[in-house]
């Protein structure tokens, strides 16, 4: 089920501060075997990159018979608490969404429904005083780092353009990881960085990217939709983020860092079914070693990426997966060079 609420995007100003902690939703008399009733609440269309990964994982779980899934998209931040209450009152056992713009209000709602599990995209950590509110984020810095190695090998000018939505942690950490990867191959690389102030404005993202290409960028980091369109139009390369868009840009998108929400959702569902849902940081399931991130297949660029880069990617990937390499998580705003 979808509801037609007015469109609004996550924004920079978040409220409420929480500290890391751990708590438990009270155990039911016995573990659950029936499908879990799951509701998704999204501030953007389910086609949007970030949310699409959550929606895809939930649909797959429903097809397997693990959950009963309903969702609302395009929910404004002002309406978000009401929709949360509506689903909780309606019997949802697990409510999934993203509360970057309504941190405090969402946590206040959760306190009124202690028997409902909430799994929310958040810039903050869980609070041990709010046992039923788990958090997650797209910690795919491992895969972003690997795409940076590709970009560093493919650039000729050493001038890299980067277009993001807002300079918040879930964007910043991926940009920093990408830049670190680029420097593995091109220590002298220069970066143009701009944020468009929107989560979904392809025309503005394209316009920003075109300006960077005019200023010499020959590889674009496409954190937002619209950047790859500019790269295609100007005949330069692009690096994808969260989803694989190479099928739409076969001569443009050379590599992408993919986010897989399935491990995060599976971990949360297991806890709900056992009556042991924890107010924990489920974002750890986005790490590559947990199966939450990967480097997309190179597809049309097979054989076009220098072997030196491929060898480095293979060795770095193995080190990430066995835990001997930890890609730095840097949430500070990246700066142009």
Coordinates of C-alpha atoms in Angstrom, one line a residue:
X1 CA 0.0 0.0 0.0
X2 CA 1.3 3.5 -0.8
X3 CA 0.1 6.8 0.5
X4 CA 0.3 10.0 -1.5
X5 CA 2.0 12.4 0.9
X6 CA 3.7 15.5 -0.3
X7 CA 7.3 15.1 -1.5
X8 CA 10.1 16.3 0.8
X9 CA 13.8 15.4 1.0
X10 CA 16.1 14.6 3.9
X11 CA 17.8 17.8 5.0
X12 CA 20.9 18.8 6.8
X13 CA 19.4 20.1 10.0
X14 CA 18.8 17.1 12.2
X15 CA 17.8 17.3 15.8
X16 CA 18.3 15.2 18.9
X17 CA 21.5 13.6 20.1
X18 CA 21.9 9.9 21.0
X19 CA 24.8 7.9 22.3
X20 CA 25.7 4.3 21.5
X21 CA 23.9 1.7 23.6
X22 CA 22.1 -1.5 23.7
X23 CA 18.6 -2.5 24.8
X24 CA 16.0 -5.2 24.2
X25 CA 12.4 -5.1 23.2
X26 CA 10.5 -7.3 25.7
X27 CA 10.4 -11.0 24.7
X28 CA 7.1 -12.5 23.7
X29 CA 6.0 -15.8 25.2
X30 CA 7.6 -17.6 22.3
X31 CA 9.5 -16.9 19.2
X32 CA 7.5 -16.0 16.1
X33 CA 7.2 -18.3 13.0
X34 CA 4.5 -16.3 11.0
X35 CA 5.6 -13.6 8.5
X36 CA 6.7 -10.4 10.2
X37 CA 4.5 -7.4 9.5
X38 CA 6.9 -4.8 8.1
X39 CA 6.1 -1.2 7.1
X40 CA 8.4 1.1 5.2
X41 CA 8.2 4.9 5.4
X42 CA 10.2 6.8 2.8
X43 CA 10.6 10.5 2.2
X44 CA 11.4 10.0 -1.5
X45 CA 10.1 7.8 -4.3
X46 CA 11.1 4.1 -3.9
X47 CA 12.9 4.5 -7.2
X48 CA 15.4 6.9 -5.6
X49 CA 18.9 5.3 -5.2
X50 CA 19.2 5.0 -1.5
X51 CA 15.6 4.0 -0.7
X52 CA 15.4 1.6 -3.6
X53 CA 17.9 -0.7 -1.9
X54 CA 15.7 -0.9 1.2
X55 CA 12.6 -1.4 -0.9
X56 CA 14.2 -4.1 -3.0
X57 CA 15.4 -6.1 0.0
X58 CA 11.9 -5.9 1.6
X59 CA 10.2 -7.0 -1.6
X60 CA 12.6 -10.0 -1.8
X61 CA 11.8 -10.9 1.8
X62 CA 8.1 -10.7 1.0
X63 CA 8.5 -13.0 -2.0
X64 CA 10.2 -15.5 0.2
X65 CA 7.3 -15.4 2.6
X66 CA 9.3 -13.9 5.5
X67 CA 7.3 -10.7 5.8
X68 CA 4.1 -8.9 4.9
X69 CA 5.3 -5.6 3.5
X70 CA 3.5 -2.3 3.0
X71 CA 5.0 1.1 2.5
X72 CA 4.5 4.8 2.1
X73 CA 6.7 6.9 -0.2
X74 CA 7.0 10.7 -0.6
X75 CA 6.3 11.2 3.1
X76 CA 7.2 14.7 4.2
X77 CA 9.3 15.2 7.3
X78 CA 6.4 17.1 9.0
X79 CA 4.1 14.1 8.3
X80 CA 6.6 11.4 9.2
X81 CA 5.7 11.0 12.9
X82 CA 2.0 10.7 12.1
X83 CA 2.7 7.9 9.6
X84 CA 4.9 6.1 12.1
X85 CA 2.1 6.2 14.6
X86 CA -0.4 5.0 12.0
X87 CA 1.6 1.9 11.1
X88 CA 2.4 1.1 14.8
X89 CA -1.3 1.4 15.7
X90 CA -2.1 -0.8 12.7
X91 CA 0.0 -3.7 14.0
X92 CA 3.3 -3.3 12.2
X93 CA 5.9 -5.3 14.1
X94 CA 8.9 -3.7 12.3
X95 CA 8.9 -0.2 10.8
X96 CA 11.8 0.7 8.5
X97 CA 12.6 4.1 7.1
X98 CA 15.0 7.1 7.2
X99 CA 14.7 9.8 9.8
X100 CA 17.7 12.0 9.0
X101 CA 15.4 15.1 9.0
X102 CA 13.2 14.1 12.0
X103 CA 15.6 12.4 14.4
X104 CA 14.1 13.7 17.7
X105 CA 10.5 13.4 16.6
X106 CA 10.9 9.8 15.4
X107 CA 12.5 8.7 18.6
X108 CA 9.7 10.3 20.6
X109 CA 7.2 8.3 18.6
X110 CA 9.1 5.1 19.3
X111 CA 8.9 5.7 23.0
X112 CA 5.1 5.4 22.8
X113 CA 5.2 2.0 21.1
X114 CA 7.8 -0.1 23.0
X115 CA 6.5 -3.4 21.5
X116 CA 7.1 -2.2 18.0
X117 CA 10.6 -2.5 16.5
X118 CA 11.9 0.5 14.6
X119 CA 14.9 0.2 12.2
X120 CA 15.7 3.6 10.9
X121 CA 18.4 5.2 8.7
X122 CA 20.0 7.7 11.0
X123 CA 23.1 9.9 11.4
X124 CA 23.2 9.0 15.1
X125 CA 23.9 5.9 17.2
X126 CA 21.3 4.0 19.2
X127 CA 20.3 5.1 22.7
X128 CA 20.2 2.5 25.5
X129 CA 17.2 4.3 26.9
X130 CA 15.2 3.5 23.7
X131 CA 15.4 -0.2 23.5
X132 CA 13.2 -0.6 20.4
X133 CA 14.9 1.9 18.1
X134 CA 17.7 0.4 16.0
X135 CA 19.7 2.4 13.5
X136 CA 21.5 1.8 10.2
X137 CA 23.3 3.7 7.5
X138 CA 25.0 3.0 4.2
X139 CA 28.5 2.2 5.3
X140 CA 29.7 1.2 1.8
X141 CA 33.0 3.0 2.1
X142 CA 34.8 -0.3 1.3
X143 CA 33.2 -0.4 -2.2
X144 CA 33.6 3.3 -2.7
X145 CA 37.3 3.1 -2.0
X146 CA 37.6 0.4 -4.7
X147 CA 35.8 2.5 -7.2
X148 CA 38.3 5.3 -6.5
X149 CA 41.1 3.0 -7.5
X150 CA 39.3 2.5 -10.8
X151 CA 38.8 6.3 -11.2
X152 CA 42.4 6.9 -10.4
X153 CA 43.5 4.5 -13.1
X154 CA 41.2 5.8 -15.7
X155 CA 41.6 9.5 -15.4
X156 CA 44.0 11.2 -17.8
X157 CA 43.9 14.7 -16.4
X158 CA 43.9 13.8 -12.8
X159 CA 41.0 16.1 -12.4
X160 CA 38.0 14.5 -10.7
X161 CA 34.5 16.0 -10.3
X162 CA 32.3 15.0 -7.4
X163 CA 28.6 16.0 -7.1
X164 CA 26.7 15.1 -3.9
X165 CA 23.3 15.9 -2.3
X166 CA 24.1 17.3 1.1
X167 CA 27.4 17.1 3.1
X168 CA 26.1 14.8 5.8
X169 CA 27.9 11.7 7.1
X170 CA 26.3 9.1 4.8
X171 CA 27.5 11.1 1.8
X172 CA 30.8 12.4 3.2
X173 CA 32.2 9.1 4.2
X174 CA 31.7 7.6 0.7
X175 CA 33.3 10.6 -0.9
X176 CA 36.4 10.4 1.4
X177 CA 36.8 6.7 0.7
X178 CA 36.5 7.3 -3.0
X179 CA 39.1 10.0 -2.9
X180 CA 41.5 7.7 -0.9
X181 CA 41.1 5.1 -3.6
X182 CA 41.8 7.6 -6.3
X183 CA 45.1 8.6 -4.6
X184 CA 46.2 5.0 -4.6
X185 CA 46.7 5.3 -8.3
X186 CA 47.0 9.1 -8.7
X187 CA 48.6 10.8 -5.6
X188 CA 48.5 14.1 -7.5
X189 CA 44.8 14.0 -8.2
X190 CA 42.7 17.1 -7.8
X191 CA 39.1 17.1 -6.8
X192 CA 36.2 19.5 -7.6
X193 CA 33.4 19.0 -5.0
X194 CA 29.9 20.5 -4.9
X195 CA 26.7 19.7 -3.1
X196 CA 23.4 20.6 -4.8
X197 CA 21.2 20.9 -1.7
X198 CA 18.7 18.2 -2.8
X199 CA 18.3 14.4 -2.8
X200 CA 16.6 14.3 -6.1
X201 CA 17.2 17.1 -8.6
X202 CA 18.8 15.5 -11.7
X203 CA 18.7 18.8 -13.8
X204 CA 20.7 20.6 -11.1
X205 CA 23.1 17.8 -10.6
X206 CA 23.7 17.6 -14.4
X207 CA 24.3 21.4 -14.6
X208 CA 26.8 21.2 -11.7
X209 CA 28.6 18.3 -13.4
X210 CA 28.8 20.1 -16.7
X211 CA 30.5 23.0 -15.1
X212 CA 33.1 20.7 -13.6
X213 CA 33.7 19.0 -16.9
X214 CA 34.2 22.4 -18.5
X215 CA 36.8 23.0 -15.8
X216 CA 38.8 19.9 -16.8
X217 CA 37.2 16.9 -14.9
X218 CA 37.4 13.8 -17.0
X219 CA 35.9 11.4 -14.4
X220 CA 32.8 12.2 -12.5
X221 CA 31.7 10.8 -9.1
X222 CA 27.9 10.4 -9.5
X223 CA 26.5 10.5 -6.0
X224 CA 23.3 11.9 -7.5
X225 CA 21.2 11.2 -10.5
X226 CA 21.9 13.6 -13.4
X227 CA 25.7 13.5 -13.1
X228 CA 26.1 10.5 -15.4
X229 CA 23.9 12.3 -18.0
X230 CA 26.4 15.1 -18.1
X231 CA 29.3 12.7 -18.3
X232 CA 27.6 10.9 -21.2
X233 CA 26.9 14.1 -23.0
X234 CA 30.5 15.3 -22.8
X235 CA 32.1 11.9 -23.4
X236 CA 33.8 11.5 -20.0
X237 CA 33.6 8.7 -17.5
X238 CA 31.4 8.4 -14.4
X239 CA 31.5 6.3 -11.2
X240 CA 28.2 5.2 -9.8
X241 CA 27.0 5.1 -6.2
X242 CA 24.6 2.7 -4.3
X243 CA 23.1 1.2 -7.5
X244 CA 24.5 -0.1 -10.8
X245 CA 23.4 2.2 -13.7
X246 CA 25.8 0.9 -16.3
X247 CA 23.0 -0.6 -18.4
X248 CA 21.7 2.9 -18.8
X249 CA 25.2 4.4 -19.5
X250 CA 27.2 1.5 -21.0
X251 CA 30.0 3.7 -22.4
X252 CA 30.1 6.1 -19.4
X253 CA 29.7 4.3 -16.0
X254 CA 32.9 2.4 -15.6
X255 CA 32.4 1.2 -12.0
X256 CA 29.8 1.5 -9.1
X257 CA 29.8 0.9 -5.4
X258 CA 26.7 -1.1 -4.6
X259 CA 24.8 -1.2 -1.3
X260 CA 23.0 -4.4 -0.4
X261 CA 20.4 -3.9 2.4
X262 CA 19.6 -7.6 2.6
X263 CA 22.0 -8.4 5.4
X264 CA 20.8 -5.5 7.5
X265 CA 17.1 -6.5 7.1
X266 CA 17.8 -10.2 7.7
X267 CA 19.6 -9.4 10.9
X268 CA 16.7 -7.2 12.1
X269 CA 14.1 -9.8 11.2
X270 CA 15.9 -12.5 13.0
X271 CA 15.9 -10.4 16.1
X272 CA 12.2 -9.6 15.8
X273 CA 11.2 -13.2 15.2
X274 CA 13.2 -14.3 18.3
X275 CA 11.7 -11.4 20.4
X276 CA 15.2 -10.0 20.9
X277 CA 15.3 -6.9 18.7
X278 CA 18.2 -4.7 19.9
X279 CA 18.6 -1.0 19.8
X280 CA 21.9 -1.6 18.1
X281 CA 23.9 -0.2 15.2
X282 CA 22.7 -2.3 12.3
X283 CA 24.8 -0.2 9.9
X284 CA 27.7 -2.6 10.5
X285 CA 25.8 -5.1 8.2
X286 CA 26.5 -2.7 5.3
X287 CA 30.2 -3.5 5.4
X288 CA 31.7 -5.5 2.6
X289 CA 32.8 -8.3 4.9
X290 CA 29.2 -8.7 5.9
X291 CA 27.9 -8.8 2.3
X292 CA 26.4 -5.3 2.6
X293 CA 28.5 -3.7 -0.2
X294 CA 30.3 -4.8 -3.3
X295 CA 31.9 -3.5 -6.5
X296 CA 29.6 -3.8 -9.5
X297 CA 30.7 -5.9 -12.5
X298 CA 32.7 -3.8 -15.0
X299 CA 30.6 -5.0 -17.8
X300 CA 31.4 -3.1 -21.0
X301 CA 34.6 -1.9 -19.4
X302 CA 36.1 -5.4 -19.0
X303 CA 39.5 -5.3 -20.5
X304 CA 39.7 -1.5 -20.5
X305 CA 40.9 -1.0 -16.9
X306 CA 44.7 -1.1 -16.4
X307 CA 45.9 -4.4 -15.0
X308 CA 47.7 -2.6 -12.2
X309 CA 44.4 -1.3 -10.9
X310 CA 42.7 -4.7 -11.2
X311 CA 45.5 -6.3 -9.2
X312 CA 45.3 -3.7 -6.5
X313 CA 41.5 -4.1 -6.3
X314 CA 41.8 -7.8 -5.9
X315 CA 44.4 -7.5 -3.1
X316 CA 42.5 -4.7 -1.3
X317 CA 39.2 -6.6 -1.6
X318 CA 40.7 -9.7 0.0
X319 CA 42.2 -7.6 2.8
X320 CA 38.9 -5.9 3.4
X321 CA 37.0 -9.2 3.6
X322 CA 39.5 -10.9 5.9
X323 CA 39.6 -7.8 8.2
X324 CA 43.2 -7.0 7.7
X325 CA 42.3 -3.7 5.9
X326 CA 39.7 -1.2 7.3
X327 CA 38.8 1.6 5.1
X328 CA 38.6 4.8 7.1
X329 CA 35.2 6.1 8.0
X330 CA 35.5 9.9 7.7
X331 CA 32.2 11.7 8.2
X332 CA 33.7 15.2 7.9
X333 CA 32.7 17.4 4.9
X334 CA 35.2 16.8 2.1
X335 CA 37.0 19.8 0.6
X336 CA 38.0 20.5 -2.9
X337 CA 41.7 20.6 -3.8

